[in-house]
Tab-separated table of C-alpha atoms in Angstrom:
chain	number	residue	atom	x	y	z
A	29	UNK	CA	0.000	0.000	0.000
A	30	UNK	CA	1.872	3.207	-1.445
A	31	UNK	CA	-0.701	5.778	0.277
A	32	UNK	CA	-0.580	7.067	3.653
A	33	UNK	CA	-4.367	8.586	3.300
A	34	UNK	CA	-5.585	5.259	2.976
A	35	UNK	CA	-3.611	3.176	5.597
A	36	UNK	CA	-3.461	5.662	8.110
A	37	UNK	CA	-6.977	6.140	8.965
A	38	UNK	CA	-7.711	2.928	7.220
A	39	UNK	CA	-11.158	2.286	9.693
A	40	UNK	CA	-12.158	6.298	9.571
A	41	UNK	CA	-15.683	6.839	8.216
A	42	UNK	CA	-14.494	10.009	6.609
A	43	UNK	CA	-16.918	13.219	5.816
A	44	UNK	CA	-17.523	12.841	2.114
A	45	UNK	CA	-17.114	17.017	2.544
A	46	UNK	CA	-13.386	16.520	4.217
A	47	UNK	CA	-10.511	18.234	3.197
A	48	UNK	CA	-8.732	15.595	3.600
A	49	UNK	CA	-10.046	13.367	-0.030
A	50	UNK	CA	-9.654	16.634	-2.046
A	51	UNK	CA	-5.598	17.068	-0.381
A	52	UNK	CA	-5.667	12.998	-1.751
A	53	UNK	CA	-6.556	13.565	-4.956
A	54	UNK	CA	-4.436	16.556	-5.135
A	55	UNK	CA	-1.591	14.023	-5.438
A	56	UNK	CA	-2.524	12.762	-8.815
A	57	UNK	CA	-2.372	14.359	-12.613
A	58	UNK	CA	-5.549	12.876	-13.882
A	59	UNK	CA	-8.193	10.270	-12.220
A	60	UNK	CA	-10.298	7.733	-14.323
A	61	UNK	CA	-13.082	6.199	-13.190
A	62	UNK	CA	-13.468	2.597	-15.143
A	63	UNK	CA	-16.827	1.124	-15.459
A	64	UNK	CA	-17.464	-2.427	-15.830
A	65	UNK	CA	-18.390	-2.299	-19.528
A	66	UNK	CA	-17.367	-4.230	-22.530
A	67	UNK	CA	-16.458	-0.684	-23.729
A	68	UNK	CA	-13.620	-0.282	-21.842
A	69	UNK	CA	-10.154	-0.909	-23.181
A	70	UNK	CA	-8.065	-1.620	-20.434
A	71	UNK	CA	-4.726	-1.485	-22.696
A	72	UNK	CA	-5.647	1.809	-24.332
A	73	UNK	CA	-6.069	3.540	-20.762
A	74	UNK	CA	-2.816	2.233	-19.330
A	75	UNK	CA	-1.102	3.959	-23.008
A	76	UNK	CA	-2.818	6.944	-22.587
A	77	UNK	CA	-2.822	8.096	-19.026
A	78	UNK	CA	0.600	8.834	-17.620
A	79	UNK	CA	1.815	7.201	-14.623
A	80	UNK	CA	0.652	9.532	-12.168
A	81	UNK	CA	-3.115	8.847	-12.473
A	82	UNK	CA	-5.236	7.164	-10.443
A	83	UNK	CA	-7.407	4.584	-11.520
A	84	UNK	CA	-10.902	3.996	-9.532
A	85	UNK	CA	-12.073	0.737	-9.978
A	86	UNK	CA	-16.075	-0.941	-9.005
A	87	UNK	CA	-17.076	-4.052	-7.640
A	88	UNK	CA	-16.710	-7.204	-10.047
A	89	UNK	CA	-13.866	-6.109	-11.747
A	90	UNK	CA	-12.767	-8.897	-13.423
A	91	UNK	CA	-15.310	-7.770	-16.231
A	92	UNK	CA	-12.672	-5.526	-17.540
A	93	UNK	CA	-9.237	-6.766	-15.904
A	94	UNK	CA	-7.922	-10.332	-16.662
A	95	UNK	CA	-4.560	-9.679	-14.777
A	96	UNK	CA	-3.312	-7.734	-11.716
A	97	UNK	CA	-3.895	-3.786	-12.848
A	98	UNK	CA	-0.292	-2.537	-12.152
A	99	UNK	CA	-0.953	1.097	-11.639
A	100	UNK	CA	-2.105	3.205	-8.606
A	101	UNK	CA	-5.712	2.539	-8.089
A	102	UNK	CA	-8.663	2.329	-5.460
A	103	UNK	CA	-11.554	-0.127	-5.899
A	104	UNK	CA	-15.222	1.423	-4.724
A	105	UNK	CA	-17.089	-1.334	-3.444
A	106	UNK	CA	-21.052	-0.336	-3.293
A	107	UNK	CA	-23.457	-1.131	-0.820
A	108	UNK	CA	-26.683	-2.811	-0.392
A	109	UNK	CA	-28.767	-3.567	3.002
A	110	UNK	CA	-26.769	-6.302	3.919
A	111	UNK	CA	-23.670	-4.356	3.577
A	112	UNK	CA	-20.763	-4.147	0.577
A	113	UNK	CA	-22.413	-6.554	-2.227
A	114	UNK	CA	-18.601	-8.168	-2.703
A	115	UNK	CA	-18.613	-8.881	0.618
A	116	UNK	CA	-22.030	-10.909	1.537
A	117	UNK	CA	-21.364	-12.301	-2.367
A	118	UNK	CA	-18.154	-13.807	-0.461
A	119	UNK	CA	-16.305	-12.259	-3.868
A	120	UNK	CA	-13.364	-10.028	-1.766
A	121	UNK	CA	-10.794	-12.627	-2.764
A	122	UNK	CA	-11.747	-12.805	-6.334
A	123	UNK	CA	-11.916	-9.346	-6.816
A	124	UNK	CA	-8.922	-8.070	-4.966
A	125	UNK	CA	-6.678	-10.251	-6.933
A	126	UNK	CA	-6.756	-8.612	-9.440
A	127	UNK	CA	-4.491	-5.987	-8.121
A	128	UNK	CA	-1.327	-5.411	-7.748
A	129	UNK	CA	-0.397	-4.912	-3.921
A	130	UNK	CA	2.538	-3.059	-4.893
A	131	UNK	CA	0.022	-0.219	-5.857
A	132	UNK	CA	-3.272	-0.697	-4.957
A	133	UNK	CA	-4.116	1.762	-2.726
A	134	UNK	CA	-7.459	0.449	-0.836
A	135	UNK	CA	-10.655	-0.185	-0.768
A	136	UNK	CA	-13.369	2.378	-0.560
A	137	UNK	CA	-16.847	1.027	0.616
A	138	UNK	CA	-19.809	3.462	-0.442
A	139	UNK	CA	-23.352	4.125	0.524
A	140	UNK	CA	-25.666	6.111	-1.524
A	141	UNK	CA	-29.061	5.434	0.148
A	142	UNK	CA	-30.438	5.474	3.443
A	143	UNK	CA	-31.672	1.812	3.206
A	144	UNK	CA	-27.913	0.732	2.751
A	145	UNK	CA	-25.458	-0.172	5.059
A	146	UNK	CA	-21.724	-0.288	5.062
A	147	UNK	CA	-19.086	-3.065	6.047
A	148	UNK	CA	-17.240	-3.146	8.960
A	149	UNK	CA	-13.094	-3.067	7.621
A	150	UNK	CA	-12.018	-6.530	9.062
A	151	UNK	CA	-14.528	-7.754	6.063
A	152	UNK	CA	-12.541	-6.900	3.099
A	153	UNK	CA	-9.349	-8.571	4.679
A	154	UNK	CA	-6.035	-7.298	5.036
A	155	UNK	CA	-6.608	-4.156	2.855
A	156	UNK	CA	-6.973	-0.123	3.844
A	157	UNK	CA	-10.471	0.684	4.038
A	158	UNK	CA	-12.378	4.129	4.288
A	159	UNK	CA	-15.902	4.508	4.443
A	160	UNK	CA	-17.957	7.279	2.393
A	161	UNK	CA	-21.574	8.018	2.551
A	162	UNK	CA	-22.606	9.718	-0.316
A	163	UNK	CA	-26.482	9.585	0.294
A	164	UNK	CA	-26.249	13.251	1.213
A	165	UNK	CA	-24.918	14.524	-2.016
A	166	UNK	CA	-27.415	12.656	-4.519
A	167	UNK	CA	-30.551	11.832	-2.739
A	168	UNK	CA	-31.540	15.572	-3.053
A	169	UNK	CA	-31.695	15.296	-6.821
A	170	UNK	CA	-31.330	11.810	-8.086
A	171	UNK	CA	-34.712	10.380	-9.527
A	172	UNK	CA	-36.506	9.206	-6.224
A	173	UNK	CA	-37.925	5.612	-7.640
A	174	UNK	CA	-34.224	5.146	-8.812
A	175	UNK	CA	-30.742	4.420	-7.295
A	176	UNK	CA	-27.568	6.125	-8.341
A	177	UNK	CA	-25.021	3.861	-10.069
A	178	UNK	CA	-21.790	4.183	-8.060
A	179	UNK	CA	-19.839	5.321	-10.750
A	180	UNK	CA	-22.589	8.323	-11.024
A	181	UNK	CA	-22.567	9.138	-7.720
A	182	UNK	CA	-18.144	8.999	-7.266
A	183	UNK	CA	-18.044	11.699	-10.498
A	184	UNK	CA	-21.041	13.751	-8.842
A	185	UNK	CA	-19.226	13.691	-5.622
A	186	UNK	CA	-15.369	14.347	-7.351
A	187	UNK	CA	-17.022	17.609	-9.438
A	188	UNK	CA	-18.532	18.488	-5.989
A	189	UNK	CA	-15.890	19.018	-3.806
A	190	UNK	CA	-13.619	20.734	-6.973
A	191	UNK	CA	-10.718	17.920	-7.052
A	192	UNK	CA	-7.694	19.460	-8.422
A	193	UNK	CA	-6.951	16.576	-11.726
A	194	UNK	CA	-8.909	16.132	-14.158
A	195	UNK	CA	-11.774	13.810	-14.338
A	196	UNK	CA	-11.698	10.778	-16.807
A	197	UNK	CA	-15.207	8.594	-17.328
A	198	UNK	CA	-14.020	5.257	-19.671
A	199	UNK	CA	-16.849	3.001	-20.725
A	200	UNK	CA	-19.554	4.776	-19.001
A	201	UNK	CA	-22.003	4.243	-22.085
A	202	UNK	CA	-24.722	2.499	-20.209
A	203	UNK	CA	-24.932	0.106	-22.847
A	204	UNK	CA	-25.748	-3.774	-22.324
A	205	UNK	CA	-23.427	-5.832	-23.466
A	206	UNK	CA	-24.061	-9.715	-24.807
A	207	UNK	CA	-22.418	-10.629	-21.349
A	208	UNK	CA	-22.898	-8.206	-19.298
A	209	UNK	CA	-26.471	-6.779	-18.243
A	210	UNK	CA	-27.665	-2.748	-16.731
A	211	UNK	CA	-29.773	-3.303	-13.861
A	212	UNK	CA	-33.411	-1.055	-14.119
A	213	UNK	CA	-32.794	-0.147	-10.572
A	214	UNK	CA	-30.447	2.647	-11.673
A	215	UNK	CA	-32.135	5.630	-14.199
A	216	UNK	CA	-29.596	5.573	-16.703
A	217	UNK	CA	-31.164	8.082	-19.198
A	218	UNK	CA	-31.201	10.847	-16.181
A	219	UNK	CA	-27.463	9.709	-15.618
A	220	UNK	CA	-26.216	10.135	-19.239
A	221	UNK	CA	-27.809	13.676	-19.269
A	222	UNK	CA	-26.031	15.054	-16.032
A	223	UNK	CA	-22.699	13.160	-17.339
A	224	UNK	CA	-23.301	14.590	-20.904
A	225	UNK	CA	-23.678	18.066	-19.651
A	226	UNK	CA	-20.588	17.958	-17.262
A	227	UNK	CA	-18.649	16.653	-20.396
A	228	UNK	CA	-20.260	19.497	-22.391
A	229	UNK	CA	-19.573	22.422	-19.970
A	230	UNK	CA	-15.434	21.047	-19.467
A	231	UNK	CA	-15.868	19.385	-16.067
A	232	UNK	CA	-15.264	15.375	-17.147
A	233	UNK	CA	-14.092	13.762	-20.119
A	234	UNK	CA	-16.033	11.463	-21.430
A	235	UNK	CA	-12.694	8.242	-23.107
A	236	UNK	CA	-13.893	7.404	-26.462
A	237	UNK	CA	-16.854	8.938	-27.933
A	238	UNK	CA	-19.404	12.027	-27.358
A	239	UNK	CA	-16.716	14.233	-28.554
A	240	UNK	CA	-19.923	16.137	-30.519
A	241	UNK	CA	-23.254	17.163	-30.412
A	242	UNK	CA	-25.336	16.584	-33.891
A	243	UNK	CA	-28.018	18.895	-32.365
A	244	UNK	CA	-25.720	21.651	-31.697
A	245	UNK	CA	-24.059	20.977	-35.496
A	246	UNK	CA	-27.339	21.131	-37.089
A	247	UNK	CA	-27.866	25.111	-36.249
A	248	UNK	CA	-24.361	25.795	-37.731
A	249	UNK	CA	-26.015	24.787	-40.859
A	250	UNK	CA	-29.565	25.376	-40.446
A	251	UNK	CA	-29.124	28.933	-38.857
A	252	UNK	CA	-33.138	29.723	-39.503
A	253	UNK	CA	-33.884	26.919	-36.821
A	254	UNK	CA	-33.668	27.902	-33.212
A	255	UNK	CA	-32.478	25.666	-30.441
A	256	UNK	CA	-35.843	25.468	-29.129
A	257	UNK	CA	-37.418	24.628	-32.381
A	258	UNK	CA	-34.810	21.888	-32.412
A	259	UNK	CA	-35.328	20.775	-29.280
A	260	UNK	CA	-39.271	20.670	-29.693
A	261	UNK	CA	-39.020	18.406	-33.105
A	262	UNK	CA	-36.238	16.091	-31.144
A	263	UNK	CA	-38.504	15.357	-28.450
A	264	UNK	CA	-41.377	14.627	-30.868
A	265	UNK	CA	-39.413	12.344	-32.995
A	266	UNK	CA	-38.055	10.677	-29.726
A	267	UNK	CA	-41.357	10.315	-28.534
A	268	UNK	CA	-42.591	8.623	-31.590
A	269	UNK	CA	-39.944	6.146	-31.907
A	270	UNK	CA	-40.516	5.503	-28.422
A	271	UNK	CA	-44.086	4.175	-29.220
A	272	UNK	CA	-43.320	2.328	-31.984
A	273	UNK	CA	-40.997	0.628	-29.633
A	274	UNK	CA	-43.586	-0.085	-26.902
A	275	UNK	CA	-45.389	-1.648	-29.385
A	276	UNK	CA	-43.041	-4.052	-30.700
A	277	UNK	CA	-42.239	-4.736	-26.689
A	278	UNK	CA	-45.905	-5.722	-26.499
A	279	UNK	CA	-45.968	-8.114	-29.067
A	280	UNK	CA	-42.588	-9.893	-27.661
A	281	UNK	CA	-44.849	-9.731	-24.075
A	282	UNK	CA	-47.399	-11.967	-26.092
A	283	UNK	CA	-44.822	-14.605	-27.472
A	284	UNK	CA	-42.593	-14.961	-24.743
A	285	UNK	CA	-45.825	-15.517	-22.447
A	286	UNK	CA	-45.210	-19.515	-21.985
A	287	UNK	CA	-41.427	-18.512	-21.521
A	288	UNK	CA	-42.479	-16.052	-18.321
A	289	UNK	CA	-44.517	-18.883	-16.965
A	290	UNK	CA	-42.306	-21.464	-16.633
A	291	UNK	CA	-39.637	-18.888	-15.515
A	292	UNK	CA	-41.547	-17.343	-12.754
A	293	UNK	CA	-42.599	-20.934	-11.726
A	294	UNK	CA	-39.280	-21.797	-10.728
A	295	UNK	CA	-38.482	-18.706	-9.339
A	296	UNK	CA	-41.070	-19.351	-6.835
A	297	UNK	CA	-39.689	-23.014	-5.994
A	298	UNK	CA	-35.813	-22.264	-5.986
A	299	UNK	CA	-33.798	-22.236	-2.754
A	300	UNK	CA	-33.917	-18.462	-1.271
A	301	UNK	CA	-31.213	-16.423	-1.367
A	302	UNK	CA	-29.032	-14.948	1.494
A	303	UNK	CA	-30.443	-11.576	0.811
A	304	UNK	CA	-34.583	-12.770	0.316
A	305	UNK	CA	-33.797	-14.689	4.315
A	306	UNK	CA	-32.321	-11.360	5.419
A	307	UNK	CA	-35.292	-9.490	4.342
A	308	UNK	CA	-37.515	-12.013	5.594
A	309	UNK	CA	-35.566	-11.967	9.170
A	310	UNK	CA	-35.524	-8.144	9.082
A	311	UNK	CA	-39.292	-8.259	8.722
A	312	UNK	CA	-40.019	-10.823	10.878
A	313	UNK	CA	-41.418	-13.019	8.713
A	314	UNK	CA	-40.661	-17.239	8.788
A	315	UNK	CA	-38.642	-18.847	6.430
């Protein structure tokens, strides 16, 4: 561990507000947050950056790393009501091998919500571990029926307190992959915007793509058109294609109906999981 931040107040729950992250980060030229996307090039980012970045890594990494990352990094580990989801998943080994110890920094476990609770440091092993609760800084304008990805909430929080190096976002494109799924839980449309209009107004950079905006090209040539006028006929095309899309979701409903049965029957006659027997503990409910 190459950071005295991290393993000197390793068990510190730390005020996401402190002084003390922004004199951290001061330390470094550039920091990249790397999603777990199939659009991240892991080769292309250890090229590009110079050595001094930092490199924040989430949760199942080995999505995007096959061996030990070999540069200064920090893994944000998210969590749920039963604490940091790599830690009642029993994945902390797994994950943390792929790092070098020679520069891995830590481990930073992160709450978002009130319903979610964070991990005591023994659990993550022999690694430095800080504690940040975020819930304060997105709760107040994050989408109320939706959680914040952590990767969201980290670049929200970084712009926030006005880090000195310069923000990097690499595969944060939201897309699914064949492998790889998005979860519904998280309201990645309302996500892309805020991250588009940080990109937009100088505050991130967005690796790979988004380097333009058609809309904003389209006036340069089309001078008679306002941006409102734009923006109106955008929105209506949107909205159509968005119908003709629920329709074509309704007809897959229709086929895929004997598919859903047989599904949700064994859904209902699987073994629980560890979290459905927590929840039914918590509520007082028989297993």
């Amino acid at each position: 561990m190459t950071d005295a931040f991290f393993s000197t107040t390793a068990t510190v729950k730390v005020d996401p507000a402190a002084s003390e992250w922004k004199a951290f980060f001061q330390a470094y030229s550039n920091v990249v947050l790397v999603a777990n996307s199939a659009e991240t090039d892991i080769a292309s980012l250890l090229r590009d950056f110079p050595q001094d970045t930092l490199f924040i890594f989430f949760n199942k990494v080995y999505k995007v790393l096959d061996v030990p990352f070999p540069r200064p990094a920090i893994l944000a580990c998210r969590s749920g009501m039963m604490g940091a989801n790599i830690v009642h998943r029993r994945e902390v080994p797994e994950v943390l091998k792929f790092f070098d110890r020679d520069t891995f920094l830590g481990v930073v476990n992160i709450k978002v919500g009130p319903d979610e609770n964070l991990s005591p440091p023994e659990a993550f092993g022999d690694v430095p571990v800080k504690h940040l609760d975020l819930s304060g800084v997105l709760l107040p304008f994050y989408p109320q029926d939706k959680a914040p990805t952590t990767g969201f909430g980290l670049c929200v929080w970084l712009r926030q307190i006005d880090v000195t190096p310069k923000i990097h976002l690499a595969g944060f494109s939201s897309k699914r992959s064949e492998k790889w799924k998005v979860f519904d839980v998280h309201d990645w449309t309302f996500e892309q915007v805020v991250l588009r209009l940080l990109f937009r107004h100088g505050e991130v950079d967005l690796v790979g793509g988004h380097q333009a905006n058609p809309y904003a090209a389209l006036q340069q040539h089309f001078p008679r058109f306002t941006q409102s006028e734009i923006a109106l006929t955008a929105g209506e095309v949107l909205s159509e294609r968005l119908q003709n899309l629920s329709s074509v979701v309704d007809r897959l409903m229709s086929v895929t109906k004997v598919l859903r049965f047989f599904d949700n029957t064994f859904r209902k006659v699987r073994p629980k999981t560890r979290k459905q027997k927590f929840l039914q503990k918590r509520n007082g409910r028989p297993e």
